[in-house]
PDB file of C-alpha atoms in Angstrom:
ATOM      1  CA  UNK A  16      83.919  39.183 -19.564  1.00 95.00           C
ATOM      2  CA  UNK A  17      85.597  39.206 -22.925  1.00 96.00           C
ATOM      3  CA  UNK A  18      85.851  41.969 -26.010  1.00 98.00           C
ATOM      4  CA  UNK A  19      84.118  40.265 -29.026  1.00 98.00           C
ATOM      5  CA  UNK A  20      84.592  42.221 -32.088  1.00 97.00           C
ATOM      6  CA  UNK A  21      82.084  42.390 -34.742  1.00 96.00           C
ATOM      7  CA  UNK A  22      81.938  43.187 -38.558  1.00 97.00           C
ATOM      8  CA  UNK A  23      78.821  43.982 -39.630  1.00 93.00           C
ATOM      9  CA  UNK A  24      78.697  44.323 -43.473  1.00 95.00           C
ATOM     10  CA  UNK A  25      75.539  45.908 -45.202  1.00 94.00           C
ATOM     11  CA  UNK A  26      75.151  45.966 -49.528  1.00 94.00           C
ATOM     12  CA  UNK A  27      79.073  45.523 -49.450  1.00 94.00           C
ATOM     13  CA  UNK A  28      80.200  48.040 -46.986  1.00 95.00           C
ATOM     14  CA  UNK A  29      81.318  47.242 -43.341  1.00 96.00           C
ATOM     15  CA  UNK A  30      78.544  49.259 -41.141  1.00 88.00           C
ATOM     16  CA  UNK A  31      77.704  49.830 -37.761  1.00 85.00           C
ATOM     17  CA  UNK A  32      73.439  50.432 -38.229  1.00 77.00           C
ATOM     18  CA  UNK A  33      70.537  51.152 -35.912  1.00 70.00           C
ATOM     19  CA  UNK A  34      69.255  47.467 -35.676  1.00 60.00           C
ATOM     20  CA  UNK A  35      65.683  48.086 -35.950  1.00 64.00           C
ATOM     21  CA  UNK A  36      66.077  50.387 -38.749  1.00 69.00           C
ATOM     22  CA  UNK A  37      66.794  47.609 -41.293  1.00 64.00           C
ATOM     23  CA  UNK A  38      64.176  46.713 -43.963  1.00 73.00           C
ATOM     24  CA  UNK A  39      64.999  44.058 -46.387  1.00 70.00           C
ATOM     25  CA  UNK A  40      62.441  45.856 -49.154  1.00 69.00           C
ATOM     26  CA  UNK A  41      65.250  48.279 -50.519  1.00 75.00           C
ATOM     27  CA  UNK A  42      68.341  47.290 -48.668  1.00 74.00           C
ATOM     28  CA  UNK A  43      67.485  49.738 -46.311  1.00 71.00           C
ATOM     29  CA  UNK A  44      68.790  50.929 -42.683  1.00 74.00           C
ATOM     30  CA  UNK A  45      69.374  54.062 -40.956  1.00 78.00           C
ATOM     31  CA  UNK A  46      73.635  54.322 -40.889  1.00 77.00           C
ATOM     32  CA  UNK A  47      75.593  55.481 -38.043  1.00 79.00           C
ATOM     33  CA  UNK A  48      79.073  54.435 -39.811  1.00 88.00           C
ATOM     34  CA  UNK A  49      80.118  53.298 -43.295  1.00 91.00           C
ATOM     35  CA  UNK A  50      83.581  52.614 -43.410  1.00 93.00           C
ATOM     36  CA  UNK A  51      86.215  53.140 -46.142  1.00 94.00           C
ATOM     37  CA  UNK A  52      88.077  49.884 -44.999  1.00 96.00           C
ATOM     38  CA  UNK A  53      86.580  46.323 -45.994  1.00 97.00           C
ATOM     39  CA  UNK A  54      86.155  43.426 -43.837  1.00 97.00           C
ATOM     40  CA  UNK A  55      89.509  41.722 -44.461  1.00 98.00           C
ATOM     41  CA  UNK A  56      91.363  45.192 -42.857  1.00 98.00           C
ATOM     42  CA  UNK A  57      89.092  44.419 -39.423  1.00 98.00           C
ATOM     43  CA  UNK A  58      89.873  41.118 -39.233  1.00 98.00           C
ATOM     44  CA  UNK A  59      93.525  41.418 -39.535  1.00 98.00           C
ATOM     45  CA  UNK A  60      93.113  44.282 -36.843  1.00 98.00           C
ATOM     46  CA  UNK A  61      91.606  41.806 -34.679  1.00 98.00           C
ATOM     47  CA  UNK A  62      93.801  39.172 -35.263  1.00 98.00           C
ATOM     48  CA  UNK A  63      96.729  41.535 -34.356  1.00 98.00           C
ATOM     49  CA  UNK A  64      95.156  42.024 -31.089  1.00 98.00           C
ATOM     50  CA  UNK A  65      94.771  38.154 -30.737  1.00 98.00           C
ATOM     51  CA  UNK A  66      90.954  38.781 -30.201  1.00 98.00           C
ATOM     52  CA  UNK A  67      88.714  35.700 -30.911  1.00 96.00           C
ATOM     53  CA  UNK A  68      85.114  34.580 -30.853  1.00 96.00           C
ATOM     54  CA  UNK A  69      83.800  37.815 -32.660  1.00 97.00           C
ATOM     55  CA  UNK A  70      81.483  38.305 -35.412  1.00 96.00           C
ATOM     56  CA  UNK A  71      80.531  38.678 -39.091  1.00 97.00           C
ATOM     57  CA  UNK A  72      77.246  39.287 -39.877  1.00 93.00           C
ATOM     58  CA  UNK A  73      75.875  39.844 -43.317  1.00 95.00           C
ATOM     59  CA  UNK A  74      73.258  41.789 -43.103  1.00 91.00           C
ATOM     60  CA  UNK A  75      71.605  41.485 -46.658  1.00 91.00           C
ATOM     61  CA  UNK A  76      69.358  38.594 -47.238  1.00 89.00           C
ATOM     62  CA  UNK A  77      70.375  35.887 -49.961  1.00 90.00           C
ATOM     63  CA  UNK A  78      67.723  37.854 -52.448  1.00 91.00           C
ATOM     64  CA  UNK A  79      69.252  40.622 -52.334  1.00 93.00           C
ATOM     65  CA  UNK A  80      70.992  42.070 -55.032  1.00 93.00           C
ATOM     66  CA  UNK A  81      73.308  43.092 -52.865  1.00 93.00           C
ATOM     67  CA  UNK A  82      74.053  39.580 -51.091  1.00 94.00           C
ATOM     68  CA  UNK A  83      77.147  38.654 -53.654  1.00 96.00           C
ATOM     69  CA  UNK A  84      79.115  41.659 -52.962  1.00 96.00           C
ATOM     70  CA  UNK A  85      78.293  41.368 -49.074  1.00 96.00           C
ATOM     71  CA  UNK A  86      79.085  37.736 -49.368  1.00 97.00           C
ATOM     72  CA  UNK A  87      82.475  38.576 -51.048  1.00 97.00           C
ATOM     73  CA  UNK A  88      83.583  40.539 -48.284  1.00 97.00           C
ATOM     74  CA  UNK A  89      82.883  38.409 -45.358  1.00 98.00           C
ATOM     75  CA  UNK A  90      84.108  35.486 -47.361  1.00 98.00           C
ATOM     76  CA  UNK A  91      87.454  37.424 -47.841  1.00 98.00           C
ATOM     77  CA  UNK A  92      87.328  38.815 -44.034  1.00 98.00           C
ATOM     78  CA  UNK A  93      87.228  34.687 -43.104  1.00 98.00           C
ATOM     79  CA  UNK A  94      90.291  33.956 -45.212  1.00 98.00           C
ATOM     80  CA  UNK A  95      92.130  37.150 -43.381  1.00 98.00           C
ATOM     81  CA  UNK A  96      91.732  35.615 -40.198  1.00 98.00           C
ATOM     82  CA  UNK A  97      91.508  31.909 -40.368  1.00 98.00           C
ATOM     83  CA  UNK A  98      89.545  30.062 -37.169  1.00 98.00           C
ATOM     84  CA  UNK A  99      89.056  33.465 -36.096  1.00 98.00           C
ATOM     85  CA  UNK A 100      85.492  34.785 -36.366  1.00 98.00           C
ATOM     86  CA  UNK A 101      82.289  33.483 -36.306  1.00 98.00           C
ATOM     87  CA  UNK A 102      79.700  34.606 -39.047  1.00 98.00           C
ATOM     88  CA  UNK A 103      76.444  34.407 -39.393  1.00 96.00           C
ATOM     89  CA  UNK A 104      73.132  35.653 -42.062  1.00 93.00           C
ATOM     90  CA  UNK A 105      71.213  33.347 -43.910  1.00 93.00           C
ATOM     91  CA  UNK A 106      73.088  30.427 -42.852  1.00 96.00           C
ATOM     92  CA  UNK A 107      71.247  27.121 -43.268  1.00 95.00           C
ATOM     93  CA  UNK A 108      72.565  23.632 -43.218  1.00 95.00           C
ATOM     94  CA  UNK A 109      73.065  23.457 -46.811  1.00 95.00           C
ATOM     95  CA  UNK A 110      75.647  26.534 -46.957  1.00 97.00           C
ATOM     96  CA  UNK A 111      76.823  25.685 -43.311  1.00 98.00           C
ATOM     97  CA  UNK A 112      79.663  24.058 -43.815  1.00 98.00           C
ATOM     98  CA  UNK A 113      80.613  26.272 -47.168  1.00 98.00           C
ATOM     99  CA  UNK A 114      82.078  28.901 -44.558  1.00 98.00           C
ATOM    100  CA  UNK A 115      83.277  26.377 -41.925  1.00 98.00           C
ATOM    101  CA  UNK A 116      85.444  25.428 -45.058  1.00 98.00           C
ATOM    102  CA  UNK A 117      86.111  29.392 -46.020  1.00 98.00           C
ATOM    103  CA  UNK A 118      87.475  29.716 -42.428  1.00 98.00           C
ATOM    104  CA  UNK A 119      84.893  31.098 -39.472  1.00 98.00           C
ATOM    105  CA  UNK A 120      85.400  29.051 -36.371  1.00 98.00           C
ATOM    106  CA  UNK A 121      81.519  28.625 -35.807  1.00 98.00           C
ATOM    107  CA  UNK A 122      78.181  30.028 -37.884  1.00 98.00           C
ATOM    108  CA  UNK A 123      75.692  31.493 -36.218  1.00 98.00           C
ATOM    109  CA  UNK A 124      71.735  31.033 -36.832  1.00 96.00           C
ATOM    110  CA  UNK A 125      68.677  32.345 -36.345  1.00 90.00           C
ATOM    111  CA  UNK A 126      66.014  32.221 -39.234  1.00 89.00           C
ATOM    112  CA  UNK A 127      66.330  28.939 -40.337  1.00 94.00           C
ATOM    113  CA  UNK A 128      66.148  27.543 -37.195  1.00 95.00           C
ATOM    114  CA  UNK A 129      63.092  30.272 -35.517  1.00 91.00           C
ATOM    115  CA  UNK A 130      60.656  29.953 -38.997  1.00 86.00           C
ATOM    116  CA  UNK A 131      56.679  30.762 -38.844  1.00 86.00           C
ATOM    117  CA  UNK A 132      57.081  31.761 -35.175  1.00 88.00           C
ATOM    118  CA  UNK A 133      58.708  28.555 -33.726  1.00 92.00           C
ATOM    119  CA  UNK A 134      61.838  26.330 -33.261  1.00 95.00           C
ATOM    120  CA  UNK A 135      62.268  23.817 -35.883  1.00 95.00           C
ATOM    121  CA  UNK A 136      63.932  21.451 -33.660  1.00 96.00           C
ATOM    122  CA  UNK A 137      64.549  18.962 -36.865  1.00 96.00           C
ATOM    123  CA  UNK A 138      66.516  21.546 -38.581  1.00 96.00           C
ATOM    124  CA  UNK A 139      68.524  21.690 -35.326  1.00 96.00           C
ATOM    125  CA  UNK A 140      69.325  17.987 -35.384  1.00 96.00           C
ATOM    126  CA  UNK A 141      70.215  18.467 -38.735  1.00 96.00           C
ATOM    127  CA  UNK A 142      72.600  21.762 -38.069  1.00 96.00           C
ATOM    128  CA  UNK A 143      74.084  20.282 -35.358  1.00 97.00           C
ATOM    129  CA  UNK A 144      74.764  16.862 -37.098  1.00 97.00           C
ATOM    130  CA  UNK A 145      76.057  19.024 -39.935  1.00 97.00           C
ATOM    131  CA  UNK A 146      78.730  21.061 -38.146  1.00 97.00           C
ATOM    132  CA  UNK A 147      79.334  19.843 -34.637  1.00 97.00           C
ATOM    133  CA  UNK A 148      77.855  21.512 -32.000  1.00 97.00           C
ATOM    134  CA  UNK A 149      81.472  23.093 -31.126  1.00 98.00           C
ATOM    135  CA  UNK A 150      80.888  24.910 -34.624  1.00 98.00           C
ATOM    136  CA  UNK A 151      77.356  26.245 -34.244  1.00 98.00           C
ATOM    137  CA  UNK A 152      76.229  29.612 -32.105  1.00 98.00           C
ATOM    138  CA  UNK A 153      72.341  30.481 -31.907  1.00 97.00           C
ATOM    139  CA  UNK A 154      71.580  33.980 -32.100  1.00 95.00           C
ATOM    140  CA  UNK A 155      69.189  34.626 -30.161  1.00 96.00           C
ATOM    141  CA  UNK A 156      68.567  38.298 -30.702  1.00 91.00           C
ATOM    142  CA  UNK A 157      65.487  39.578 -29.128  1.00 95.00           C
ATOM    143  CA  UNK A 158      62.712  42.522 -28.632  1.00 94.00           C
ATOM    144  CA  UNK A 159      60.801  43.747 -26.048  1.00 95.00           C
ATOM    145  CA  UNK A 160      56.822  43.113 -25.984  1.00 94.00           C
ATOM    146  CA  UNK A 161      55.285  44.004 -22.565  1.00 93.00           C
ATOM    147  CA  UNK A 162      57.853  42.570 -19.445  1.00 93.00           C
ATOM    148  CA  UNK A 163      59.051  39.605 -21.836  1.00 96.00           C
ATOM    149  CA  UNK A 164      62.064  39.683 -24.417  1.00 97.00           C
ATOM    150  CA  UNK A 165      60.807  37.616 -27.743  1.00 96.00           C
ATOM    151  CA  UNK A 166      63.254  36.761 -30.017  1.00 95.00           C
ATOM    152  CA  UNK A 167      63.490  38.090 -33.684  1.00 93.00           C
ATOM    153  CA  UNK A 168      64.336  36.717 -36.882  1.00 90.00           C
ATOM    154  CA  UNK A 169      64.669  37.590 -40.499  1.00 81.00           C
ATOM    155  CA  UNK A 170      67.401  40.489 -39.903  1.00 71.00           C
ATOM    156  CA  UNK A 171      65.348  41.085 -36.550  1.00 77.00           C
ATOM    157  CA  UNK A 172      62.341  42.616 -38.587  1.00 80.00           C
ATOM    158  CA  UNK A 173      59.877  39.240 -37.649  1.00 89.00           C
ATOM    159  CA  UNK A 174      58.839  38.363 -33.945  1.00 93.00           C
ATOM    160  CA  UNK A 175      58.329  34.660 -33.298  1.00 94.00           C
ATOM    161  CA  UNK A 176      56.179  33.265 -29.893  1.00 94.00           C
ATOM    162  CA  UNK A 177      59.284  32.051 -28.580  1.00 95.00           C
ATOM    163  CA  UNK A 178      60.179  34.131 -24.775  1.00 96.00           C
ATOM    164  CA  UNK A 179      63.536  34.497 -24.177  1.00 97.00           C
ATOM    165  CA  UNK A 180      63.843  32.395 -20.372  1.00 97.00           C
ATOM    166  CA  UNK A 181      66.225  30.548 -18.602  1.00 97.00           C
ATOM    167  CA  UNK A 182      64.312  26.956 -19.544  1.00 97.00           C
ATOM    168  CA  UNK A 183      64.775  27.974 -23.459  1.00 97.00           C
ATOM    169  CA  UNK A 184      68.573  28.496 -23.150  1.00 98.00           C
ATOM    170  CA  UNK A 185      68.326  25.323 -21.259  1.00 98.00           C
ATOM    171  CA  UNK A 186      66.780  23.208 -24.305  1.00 97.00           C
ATOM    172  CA  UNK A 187      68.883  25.116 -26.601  1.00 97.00           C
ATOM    173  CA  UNK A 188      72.487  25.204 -24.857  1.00 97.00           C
ATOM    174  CA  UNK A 189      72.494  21.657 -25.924  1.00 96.00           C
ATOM    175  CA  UNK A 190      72.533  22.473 -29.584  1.00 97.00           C
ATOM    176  CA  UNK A 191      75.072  25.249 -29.689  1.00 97.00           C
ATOM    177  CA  UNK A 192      78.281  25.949 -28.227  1.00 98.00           C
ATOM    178  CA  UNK A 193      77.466  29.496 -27.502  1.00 98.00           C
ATOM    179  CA  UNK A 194      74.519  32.049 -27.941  1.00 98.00           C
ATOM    180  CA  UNK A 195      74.909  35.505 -29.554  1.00 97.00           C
ATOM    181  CA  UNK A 196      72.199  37.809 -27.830  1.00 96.00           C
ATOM    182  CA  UNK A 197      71.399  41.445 -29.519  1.00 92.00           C
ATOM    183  CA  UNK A 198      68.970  43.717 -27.451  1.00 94.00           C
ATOM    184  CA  UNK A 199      67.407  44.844 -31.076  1.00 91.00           C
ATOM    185  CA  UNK A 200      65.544  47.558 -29.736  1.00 90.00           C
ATOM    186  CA  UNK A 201      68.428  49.478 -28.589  1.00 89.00           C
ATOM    187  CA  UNK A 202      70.798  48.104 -31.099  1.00 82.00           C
ATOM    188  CA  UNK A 203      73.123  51.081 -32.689  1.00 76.00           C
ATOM    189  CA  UNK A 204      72.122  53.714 -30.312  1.00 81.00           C
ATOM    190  CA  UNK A 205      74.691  53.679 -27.779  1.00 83.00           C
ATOM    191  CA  UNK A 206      72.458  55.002 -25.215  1.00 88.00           C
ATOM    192  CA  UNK A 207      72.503  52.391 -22.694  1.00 93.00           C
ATOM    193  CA  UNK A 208      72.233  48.342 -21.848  1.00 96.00           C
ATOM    194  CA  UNK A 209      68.991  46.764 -21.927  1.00 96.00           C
ATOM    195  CA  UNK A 210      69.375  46.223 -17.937  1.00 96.00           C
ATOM    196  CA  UNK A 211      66.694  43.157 -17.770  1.00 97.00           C
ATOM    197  CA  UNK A 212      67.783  41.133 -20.444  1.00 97.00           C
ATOM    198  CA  UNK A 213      71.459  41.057 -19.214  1.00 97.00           C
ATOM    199  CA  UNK A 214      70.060  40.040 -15.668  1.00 97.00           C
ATOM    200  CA  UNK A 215      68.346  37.430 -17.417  1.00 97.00           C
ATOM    201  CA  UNK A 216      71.324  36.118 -19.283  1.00 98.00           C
ATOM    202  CA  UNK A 217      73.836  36.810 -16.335  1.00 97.00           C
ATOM    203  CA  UNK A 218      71.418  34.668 -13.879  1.00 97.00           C
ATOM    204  CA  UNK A 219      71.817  31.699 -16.460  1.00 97.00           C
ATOM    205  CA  UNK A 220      75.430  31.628 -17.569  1.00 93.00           C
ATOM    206  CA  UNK A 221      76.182  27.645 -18.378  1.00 96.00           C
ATOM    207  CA  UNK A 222      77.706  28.410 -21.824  1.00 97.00           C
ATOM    208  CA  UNK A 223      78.831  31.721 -23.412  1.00 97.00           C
ATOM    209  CA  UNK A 224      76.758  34.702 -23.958  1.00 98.00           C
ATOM    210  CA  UNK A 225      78.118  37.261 -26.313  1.00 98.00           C
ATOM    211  CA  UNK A 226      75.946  40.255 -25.569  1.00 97.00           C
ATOM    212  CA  UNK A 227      75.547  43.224 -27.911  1.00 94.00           C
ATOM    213  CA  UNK A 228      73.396  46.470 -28.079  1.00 92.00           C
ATOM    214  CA  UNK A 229      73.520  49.513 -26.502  1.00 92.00           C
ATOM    215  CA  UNK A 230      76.662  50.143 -25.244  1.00 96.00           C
ATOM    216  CA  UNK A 231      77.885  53.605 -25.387  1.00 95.00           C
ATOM    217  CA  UNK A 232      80.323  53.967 -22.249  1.00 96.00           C
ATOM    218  CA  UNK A 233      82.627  52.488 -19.829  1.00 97.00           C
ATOM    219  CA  UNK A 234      79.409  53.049 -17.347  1.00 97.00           C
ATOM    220  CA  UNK A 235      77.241  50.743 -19.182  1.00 97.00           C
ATOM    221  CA  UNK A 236      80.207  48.217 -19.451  1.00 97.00           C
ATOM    222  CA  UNK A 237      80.500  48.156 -15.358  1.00 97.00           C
ATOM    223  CA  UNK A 238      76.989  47.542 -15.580  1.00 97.00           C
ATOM    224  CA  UNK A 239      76.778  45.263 -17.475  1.00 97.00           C
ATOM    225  CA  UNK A 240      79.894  43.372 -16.275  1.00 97.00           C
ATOM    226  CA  UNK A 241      77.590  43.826 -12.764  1.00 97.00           C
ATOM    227  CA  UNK A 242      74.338  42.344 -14.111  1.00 97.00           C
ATOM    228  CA  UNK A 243      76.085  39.968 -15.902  1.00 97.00           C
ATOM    229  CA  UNK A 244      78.000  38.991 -13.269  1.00 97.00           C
ATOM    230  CA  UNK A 245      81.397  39.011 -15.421  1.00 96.00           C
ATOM    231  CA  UNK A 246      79.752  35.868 -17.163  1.00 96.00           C
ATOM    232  CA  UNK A 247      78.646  37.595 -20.046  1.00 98.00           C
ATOM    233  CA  UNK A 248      80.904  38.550 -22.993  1.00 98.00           C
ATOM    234  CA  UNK A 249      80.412  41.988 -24.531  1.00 98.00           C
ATOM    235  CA  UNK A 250      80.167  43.192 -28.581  1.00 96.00           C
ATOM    236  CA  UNK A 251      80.469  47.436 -28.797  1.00 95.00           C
ATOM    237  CA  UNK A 252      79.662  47.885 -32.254  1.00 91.00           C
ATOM    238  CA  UNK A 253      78.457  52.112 -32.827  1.00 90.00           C
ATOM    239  CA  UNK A 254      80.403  53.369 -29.941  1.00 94.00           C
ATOM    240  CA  UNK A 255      83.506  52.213 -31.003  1.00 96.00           C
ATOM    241  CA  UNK A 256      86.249  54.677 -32.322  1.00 96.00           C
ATOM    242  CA  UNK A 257      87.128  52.200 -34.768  1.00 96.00           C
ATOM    243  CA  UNK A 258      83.178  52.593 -36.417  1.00 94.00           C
ATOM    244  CA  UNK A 259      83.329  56.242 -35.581  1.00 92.00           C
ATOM    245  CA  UNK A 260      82.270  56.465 -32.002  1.00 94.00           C
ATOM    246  CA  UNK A 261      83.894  57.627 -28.442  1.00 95.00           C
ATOM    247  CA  UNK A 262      84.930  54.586 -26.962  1.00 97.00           C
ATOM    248  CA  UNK A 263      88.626  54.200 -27.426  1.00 98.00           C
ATOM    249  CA  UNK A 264      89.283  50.479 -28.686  1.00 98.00           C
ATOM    250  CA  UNK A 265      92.412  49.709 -26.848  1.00 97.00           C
ATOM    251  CA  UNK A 266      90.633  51.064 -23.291  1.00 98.00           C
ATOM    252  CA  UNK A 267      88.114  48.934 -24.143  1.00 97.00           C
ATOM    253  CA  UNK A 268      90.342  45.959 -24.413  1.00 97.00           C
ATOM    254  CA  UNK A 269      91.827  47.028 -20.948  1.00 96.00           C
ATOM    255  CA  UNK A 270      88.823  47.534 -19.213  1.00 94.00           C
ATOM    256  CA  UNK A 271      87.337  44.096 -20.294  1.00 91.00           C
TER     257      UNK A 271
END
């Protein structure tokens, strides 16, 4: 198991949110954090610690009004920490290689690959021709309906048909050098793992995981570490001290 930092940036600000709070009509989500620091600050931090593989998400979608300014600070937290962090939100093969260029290691993607309910598999070829598959992660952030994890697209507000199982990271670990998994549904709570879903992911473990959601102690770390079994990297976004949470980011590190 490794630590992989996030930076979650929401109408310009660096955020930690409650993932299924977010609406794109209004720019609106339910805040646990808003931080006076910009992206560029975390990155550095992380890049002091010599921590690699995490995330930038923009959470705005390109028509938002607010997608320049939250564009302008992910772009800047890139050029803080070159090869560094990954970064992901409204990525599509035409931009793709825009932030390659502007200094994240990989982008991650989700909607333009999972549109109208169902992999696009051309759009893959075309991604993956694009940037190398050692450049691109799939998120493959998911909700619960009935015993089944679906995943989510469109900043997690859209299900698609598409079950989260081990054949589907089988067809799609050949497109992507890693996957990016958020448990949506308990996203920004910090009141515990989604315990099936990291079984799930733990059971498959060919390429690497990053899970994220939930987390909101050093018990539900051992856990998932257990479920996982150690193959499944960890994000702690809400919990964090650093985003204004309990979890003391240097124990983390340790622990990890």
């Amino acid at each position: 198991m490794e630590f992989r930092p996030c930076i979650d940036i929401h109408n310009g600000k660096v955020k930690q949110i409650v993932g299924g709070s977010l609406r794109d009509q209004g720019d609106q989500a339910q805040e646990n954090f808003v931080s006076q620091q910009d992206g560029a600050f975390f990155a550095k931090l992380y890049q002091n610690y010599g921590l690699k593989g995490g995330h930038i998400i923009l959470l705005n979608s390109v028509d938002s009004p607010w997608y320049k300014d939250t564009k302008e600070q992910a772009v800047k937290a890139l050029a803080a920490y070159p090869g560094g962090m990954q970064i992901g939100g409204g990525i599509r093969e035409d931009n793709a290689l825009e932030f390659l260029r502007a200094g994240a290691s990989h982008v991650i993607v989700t909607s333009y690959v999972f549109q109208d309910g169902m992999i696009h598999y051309e759009r893959l070829e075309k991604l993956k021709k694009t940037t190398g598959k050692e450049h691109l992660v799939l998120d493959l952030s998911c909700r619960r309906q009935g015993e089944d994890y679906y995943i989510v697209t469109d900043r997690w507000q859209k299900f698609t048909e598409e079950k989260l199982s081990e054949e589907l990271l089988d067809r799609l670990s050949g497109y992507a050098d890693e996957f990016l998994v958020h448990a949506v549904d308990v996203e920004g709570k910090a009141q515990g793992i989604e315990k099936e879903l990291a079984r799930l992911l733990g059971n498959w473990g060919k390429i690497p995981v990053t899970y994220a959601g939930g987390v909101g102690s050093f018990e539900d770390l051992r856990e998932l570490k257990s479920l996982g079994q150690n193959r499944l990297h960890v994000t702690i976004g809400s919990a964090l001290d650093l985003f204004g949470g309990g979890m003391a980011f240097e124990k983390v590190l340790k622990f990890v």
